[in-house]
Amino acid sequence: MKMSRGKRNVLFAGALSCAMLFGIGNTMAYFTENSVQTNVFTTGDLDIGLKEPDWDPNENDGKNMYPGYTVYKNPTVKNITSDKNGDEPCYVRMSVDILNSQGTPITDDQALNLIYKTIYFDKTFTGGYDKKEGKATGLIQDRIPGYNLAQLAAYPMVNPLWTKDTARSTASKLVFNYMGAKGDGILNIGEESTLFTNIAIPTDWNQTQMQKVGNYQLKVTAQAIQSKGFATQSEAYRMLDEEIKGGTLQEINRGSEN
């Protein structure tokens, strides 16, 4: 399929969560959300935003975690395109890079498998893109004594409205495509979706497991491309990959949206 470059809308809402350092068992320096820059790449009017309003490093979120530690972390993407030119539905995907404290991808399979078991989605969570201080009745922040592995097994890693892109994912970079309730992958103007809601350290982890996990970062990036003009979501993502690889997108820098 051929499209004129002027009509192809592609956008990155990039790396909003890139500076979230999780300190396990000792005091670590960490960045704050206010210092994070959101890099937006677009060739048209399409615009998305990425926020996680309930994550606040200034309140020590993610610092000095321990078995039983539970905190809200809710990366949420929203189609914030203006409707002045009509509808602008898009396909959206999010990637989660799992990095060490130096920002390098973690390669230890044992560490990665443990980190996977700290990320959860709770459908009872009430927070959103423009709503801070969300609450949940399932996985509750700061609950004492926390949750064990058997309890956490009742929750999926990510929102069921998102599916893992196995072709683009690696062990340390997990890519998820938004599918939506209808399964068509369309995110319309004004619509939003949260990828996951909690970071939880199981109560039954021992010191060996805590040390294996160490200090890690989760870098969350959202990417979107207009859905109009594409027969399928996969076709749109192939075009998006070509745009990224070719470096043909316009970059617009703007401050953190939190």
CSV table of C-alpha atoms in Angstrom, one decimal:
chain,number,residue,atom,x,y,z
A,1,MET,CA,0.0,0.0,0.0
A,2,LYS,CA,1.3,3.5,-0.9
A,3,MET,CA,0.5,6.6,1.1
A,4,SER,CA,1.7,10.2,0.6
A,5,ARG,CA,4.0,11.2,3.4
A,6,GLY,CA,1.9,14.3,4.1
A,7,LYS,CA,-1.1,12.1,5.0
A,8,ARG,CA,0.8,9.7,7.2
A,9,ASN,CA,0.5,10.5,10.9
A,10,VAL,CA,3.0,8.8,13.2
A,11,LEU,CA,3.7,9.7,16.7
A,12,PHE,CA,6.0,8.8,19.7
A,13,ALA,CA,5.0,9.6,23.2
A,14,GLY,CA,8.4,8.6,24.3
A,15,ALA,CA,10.0,7.4,27.5
A,16,LEU,CA,7.9,9.2,30.0
A,17,SER,CA,8.7,6.6,32.6
A,18,CYS,CA,12.4,6.2,31.6
A,19,ALA,CA,13.7,7.5,34.9
A,20,MET,CA,12.0,5.3,37.4
A,21,LEU,CA,14.7,3.5,39.4
A,22,PHE,CA,13.6,0.8,41.7
A,23,GLY,CA,15.8,0.5,44.8
A,24,ILE,CA,15.8,-3.0,46.4
A,25,GLY,CA,16.9,-3.1,50.0
A,26,ASN,CA,19.2,-0.1,50.0
A,27,THR,CA,19.2,3.6,49.4
A,28,MET,CA,19.6,4.6,45.8
A,29,ALA,CA,19.5,7.9,44.0
A,30,TYR,CA,16.6,8.2,41.6
A,31,PHE,CA,15.3,10.7,39.1
A,32,THR,CA,12.0,12.5,39.4
A,33,GLU,CA,9.2,12.7,36.8
A,34,ASN,CA,9.6,16.5,36.6
A,35,SER,CA,13.0,16.0,35.0
A,36,VAL,CA,11.7,13.6,32.3
A,37,GLN,CA,11.3,14.9,28.8
A,38,THR,CA,8.6,13.4,26.5
A,39,ASN,CA,9.9,13.2,23.0
A,40,VAL,CA,7.1,13.4,20.4
A,41,PHE,CA,7.7,12.4,16.8
A,42,THR,CA,4.9,13.2,14.4
A,43,THR,CA,4.3,13.9,10.7
A,44,GLY,CA,0.7,15.2,11.0
A,45,ASP,CA,-2.0,16.3,13.4
A,46,LEU,CA,-2.1,13.0,15.4
A,47,ASP,CA,-1.2,13.5,19.1
A,48,ILE,CA,-1.1,11.1,22.0
A,49,GLY,CA,-0.1,11.6,25.6
A,50,LEU,CA,1.5,9.2,28.1
A,51,LYS,CA,1.1,9.7,31.8
A,52,GLU,CA,1.2,7.7,35.1
A,53,PRO,CA,-0.4,10.1,37.6
A,54,ASP,CA,-0.3,7.8,40.5
A,55,TRP,CA,3.5,7.3,40.4
A,56,ASP,CA,5.4,9.9,42.4
A,57,PRO,CA,9.2,9.5,43.0
A,58,ASN,CA,9.0,12.6,45.2
A,59,GLU,CA,7.0,10.4,47.7
A,60,ASN,CA,9.7,7.7,47.3
A,61,ASP,CA,7.7,5.5,45.0
A,62,GLY,CA,9.9,2.6,43.9
A,63,LYS,CA,12.6,3.4,46.4
A,64,ASN,CA,13.9,0.8,48.9
A,65,MET,CA,11.4,-1.9,48.0
A,66,TYR,CA,11.0,-5.1,50.1
A,67,PRO,CA,9.0,-8.3,50.1
A,68,GLY,CA,5.4,-7.2,50.3
A,69,TYR,CA,5.9,-3.8,48.9
A,70,THR,CA,3.0,-2.7,46.6
A,71,VAL,CA,2.7,0.6,44.8
A,72,TYR,CA,0.5,2.1,42.1
A,73,LYS,CA,2.3,2.6,38.8
A,74,ASN,CA,-0.2,3.2,35.9
A,75,PRO,CA,1.3,4.1,32.5
A,76,THR,CA,-1.7,5.4,30.6
A,77,VAL,CA,-1.9,6.5,26.9
A,78,LYS,CA,-4.6,8.8,25.5
A,79,ASN,CA,-5.5,10.0,22.1
A,80,ILE,CA,-5.3,13.8,22.7
A,81,THR,CA,-5.6,14.8,19.1
A,82,SER,CA,-7.7,17.9,18.4
A,83,ASP,CA,-10.9,17.1,16.5
A,84,LYS,CA,-10.8,20.3,14.5
A,85,ASN,CA,-10.0,18.3,11.4
A,86,GLY,CA,-12.5,15.5,12.2
A,87,ASP,CA,-11.8,12.0,13.6
A,88,GLU,CA,-8.3,10.8,14.0
A,89,PRO,CA,-8.4,7.2,15.2
A,90,CYS,CA,-5.0,5.5,15.7
A,91,TYR,CA,-3.3,2.3,16.5
A,92,VAL,CA,-1.2,2.4,19.7
A,93,ARG,CA,1.5,0.2,21.1
A,94,MET,CA,3.6,0.5,24.3
A,95,SER,CA,7.0,-1.0,25.0
A,96,VAL,CA,8.5,-1.7,28.4
A,97,ASP,CA,12.3,-1.7,28.5
A,98,ILE,CA,13.7,-3.5,31.5
A,99,LEU,CA,17.0,-1.8,32.4
A,100,ASN,CA,19.6,-1.9,35.2
A,101,SER,CA,20.5,1.1,37.3
A,102,GLN,CA,22.9,2.3,34.6
A,103,GLY,CA,20.2,2.2,31.9
A,104,THR,CA,21.5,-0.9,30.2
A,105,PRO,CA,19.1,-3.7,29.2
A,106,ILE,CA,19.2,-6.6,31.7
A,107,THR,CA,20.4,-9.8,30.2
A,108,ASP,CA,20.2,-12.2,33.2
A,109,ASP,CA,17.2,-14.5,32.5
A,110,GLN,CA,16.7,-15.3,36.2
A,111,ALA,CA,16.5,-11.6,37.0
A,112,LEU,CA,14.2,-10.9,34.2
A,113,ASN,CA,11.8,-13.7,35.1
A,114,LEU,CA,11.6,-12.3,38.6
A,115,ILE,CA,11.0,-8.8,37.4
A,116,TYR,CA,8.2,-10.0,35.2
A,117,LYS,CA,6.5,-11.2,38.4
A,118,THR,CA,6.5,-7.7,39.9
A,119,ILE,CA,4.3,-6.1,37.2
A,120,TYR,CA,0.5,-6.4,37.5
A,121,PHE,CA,-2.8,-5.1,36.2
A,122,ASP,CA,-5.8,-4.7,38.5
A,123,LYS,CA,-9.1,-4.0,36.8
A,124,THR,CA,-10.5,-2.4,40.0
A,125,PHE,CA,-8.0,0.5,39.8
A,126,THR,CA,-9.8,3.8,39.4
A,127,GLY,CA,-7.0,6.0,38.3
A,128,GLY,CA,-6.6,7.4,34.8
A,129,TYR,CA,-4.8,9.8,32.4
A,130,ASP,CA,-6.2,12.9,34.1
A,131,LYS,CA,-7.1,11.4,37.4
A,132,LYS,CA,-4.5,11.2,40.3
A,133,GLU,CA,-4.9,9.2,43.5
A,134,GLY,CA,-6.6,6.3,42.0
A,135,LYS,CA,-7.6,3.4,44.3
A,136,ALA,CA,-8.0,-0.3,43.9
A,137,THR,CA,-9.8,-3.0,45.9
A,138,GLY,CA,-7.7,-5.8,44.6
A,139,LEU,CA,-4.0,-4.9,44.8
A,140,ILE,CA,-3.9,-2.1,47.3
A,141,GLN,CA,-0.9,0.3,47.6
A,142,ASP,CA,1.0,-0.1,50.9
A,143,ARG,CA,-1.1,-3.0,52.1
A,144,ILE,CA,0.4,-4.8,55.0
A,145,PRO,CA,1.6,-7.6,54.8
A,146,GLY,CA,1.4,-7.3,51.0
A,147,TYR,CA,0.6,-10.2,48.6
A,148,ASN,CA,2.2,-13.5,48.1
A,149,LEU,CA,2.8,-15.2,44.7
A,150,ALA,CA,-0.4,-17.3,45.0
A,151,GLN,CA,-2.4,-14.1,45.5
A,152,LEU,CA,-0.6,-12.2,42.7
A,153,ALA,CA,-1.2,-15.1,40.3
A,154,ALA,CA,-4.8,-14.1,40.1
A,155,TYR,CA,-3.8,-10.9,38.2
A,156,PRO,CA,-2.5,-10.5,34.7
A,157,MET,CA,0.7,-8.8,33.9
A,158,VAL,CA,-1.0,-6.2,31.7
A,159,ASN,CA,-4.4,-5.0,30.8
A,160,PRO,CA,-6.2,-7.7,28.7
A,161,LEU,CA,-7.1,-5.0,26.2
A,162,TRP,CA,-3.4,-5.2,25.2
A,163,THR,CA,-1.6,-8.1,23.6
A,164,LYS,CA,2.0,-9.0,23.6
A,165,ASP,CA,3.7,-8.5,20.2
A,166,THR,CA,5.9,-11.6,20.3
A,167,ALA,CA,7.6,-10.7,17.0
A,168,ARG,CA,8.9,-7.4,18.3
A,169,SER,CA,9.5,-8.3,21.9
A,170,THR,CA,12.7,-9.5,23.4
A,171,ALA,CA,13.5,-10.7,26.9
A,172,SER,CA,14.3,-7.2,28.1
A,173,LYS,CA,12.0,-5.2,25.8
A,174,LEU,CA,8.3,-6.1,26.0
A,175,VAL,CA,6.1,-4.7,23.3
A,176,PHE,CA,2.3,-4.6,23.7
A,177,ASN,CA,-0.3,-3.7,21.0
A,178,TYR,CA,-3.5,-2.0,22.1
A,179,MET,CA,-6.5,-4.1,20.8
A,180,GLY,CA,-9.4,-2.5,22.7
A,181,ALA,CA,-12.7,-4.0,23.7
A,182,LYS,CA,-13.8,-4.5,20.1
A,183,GLY,CA,-10.5,-6.2,19.1
A,184,ASP,CA,-9.8,-3.7,16.3
A,185,GLY,CA,-7.0,-1.9,18.0
A,186,ILE,CA,-8.5,1.5,17.4
A,187,LEU,CA,-8.0,4.3,20.0
A,188,ASN,CA,-10.3,7.2,19.1
A,189,ILE,CA,-9.9,10.9,20.1
A,190,GLY,CA,-10.5,11.2,23.8
A,191,GLU,CA,-10.0,7.5,24.6
A,192,GLU,CA,-7.3,6.2,26.9
A,193,SER,CA,-6.0,2.9,28.1
A,194,THR,CA,-3.7,1.8,31.0
A,195,LEU,CA,-1.1,-0.9,30.4
A,196,PHE,CA,-0.6,-2.0,34.0
A,197,THR,CA,-1.4,-0.6,37.4
A,198,ASN,CA,0.9,-2.0,40.1
A,199,ILE,CA,4.4,-3.0,41.0
A,200,ALA,CA,4.3,-5.6,43.7
A,201,ILE,CA,7.1,-7.5,45.4
A,202,PRO,CA,5.8,-10.9,46.6
A,203,THR,CA,5.9,-11.5,50.3
A,204,ASP,CA,7.4,-14.9,49.9
A,205,TRP,CA,10.6,-13.7,48.1
A,206,ASN,CA,13.8,-14.4,50.0
A,207,GLN,CA,17.0,-12.4,50.2
A,208,THR,CA,18.5,-14.3,47.3
A,209,GLN,CA,15.7,-13.4,45.0
A,210,MET,CA,15.8,-9.8,46.1
A,211,GLN,CA,19.5,-9.6,45.4
A,212,LYS,CA,19.1,-11.2,42.0
A,213,VAL,CA,16.5,-8.6,41.0
A,214,GLY,CA,18.7,-5.8,42.3
A,215,ASN,CA,18.0,-2.2,41.2
A,216,TYR,CA,16.1,-1.9,37.9
A,217,GLN,CA,14.3,0.6,35.8
A,218,LEU,CA,11.1,0.3,33.7
A,219,LYS,CA,11.2,2.6,30.6
A,220,VAL,CA,7.7,2.8,29.1
A,221,THR,CA,7.3,4.2,25.6
A,222,ALA,CA,4.1,4.8,23.7
A,223,GLN,CA,4.0,4.9,19.9
A,224,ALA,CA,1.0,5.6,17.6
A,225,ILE,CA,0.1,5.8,13.9
A,226,GLN,CA,-3.2,6.8,12.3
A,227,SER,CA,-5.4,3.9,11.4
A,228,LYS,CA,-7.0,5.6,8.4
A,229,GLY,CA,-5.5,4.3,5.1
A,230,PHE,CA,-4.4,1.0,6.5
A,231,ALA,CA,-6.2,-2.3,5.9
A,232,THR,CA,-4.9,-3.9,9.1
A,233,GLN,CA,-3.1,-3.0,12.3
A,234,SER,CA,-0.1,-5.1,11.3
A,235,GLU,CA,0.2,-3.2,8.0
A,236,ALA,CA,0.2,0.1,10.0
A,237,TYR,CA,2.9,-1.1,12.4
A,238,ARG,CA,5.1,-2.2,9.5
A,239,MET,CA,4.9,1.3,8.1
A,240,LEU,CA,5.6,2.7,11.6
A,241,ASP,CA,8.7,0.5,11.8
A,242,GLU,CA,9.9,1.8,8.5
A,243,GLU,CA,9.4,5.4,9.6
A,244,ILE,CA,11.3,4.8,12.8
A,245,LYS,CA,14.1,2.9,11.0
A,246,GLY,CA,14.4,5.6,8.3
A,247,GLY,CA,14.5,8.4,10.8
A,248,THR,CA,12.0,10.4,8.8
A,249,LEU,CA,9.8,11.6,11.6
A,250,GLN,CA,9.8,15.2,12.9
A,251,GLU,CA,10.8,15.5,16.5
A,252,ILE,CA,9.0,17.9,18.9
A,253,ASN,CA,10.3,18.1,22.5
A,254,ARG,CA,8.0,19.0,25.3
A,255,GLY,CA,8.2,18.7,29.1
A,256,SER,CA,6.8,15.9,31.2
A,257,GLU,CA,3.0,15.7,31.1
A,258,ASN,CA,2.8,14.9,34.8
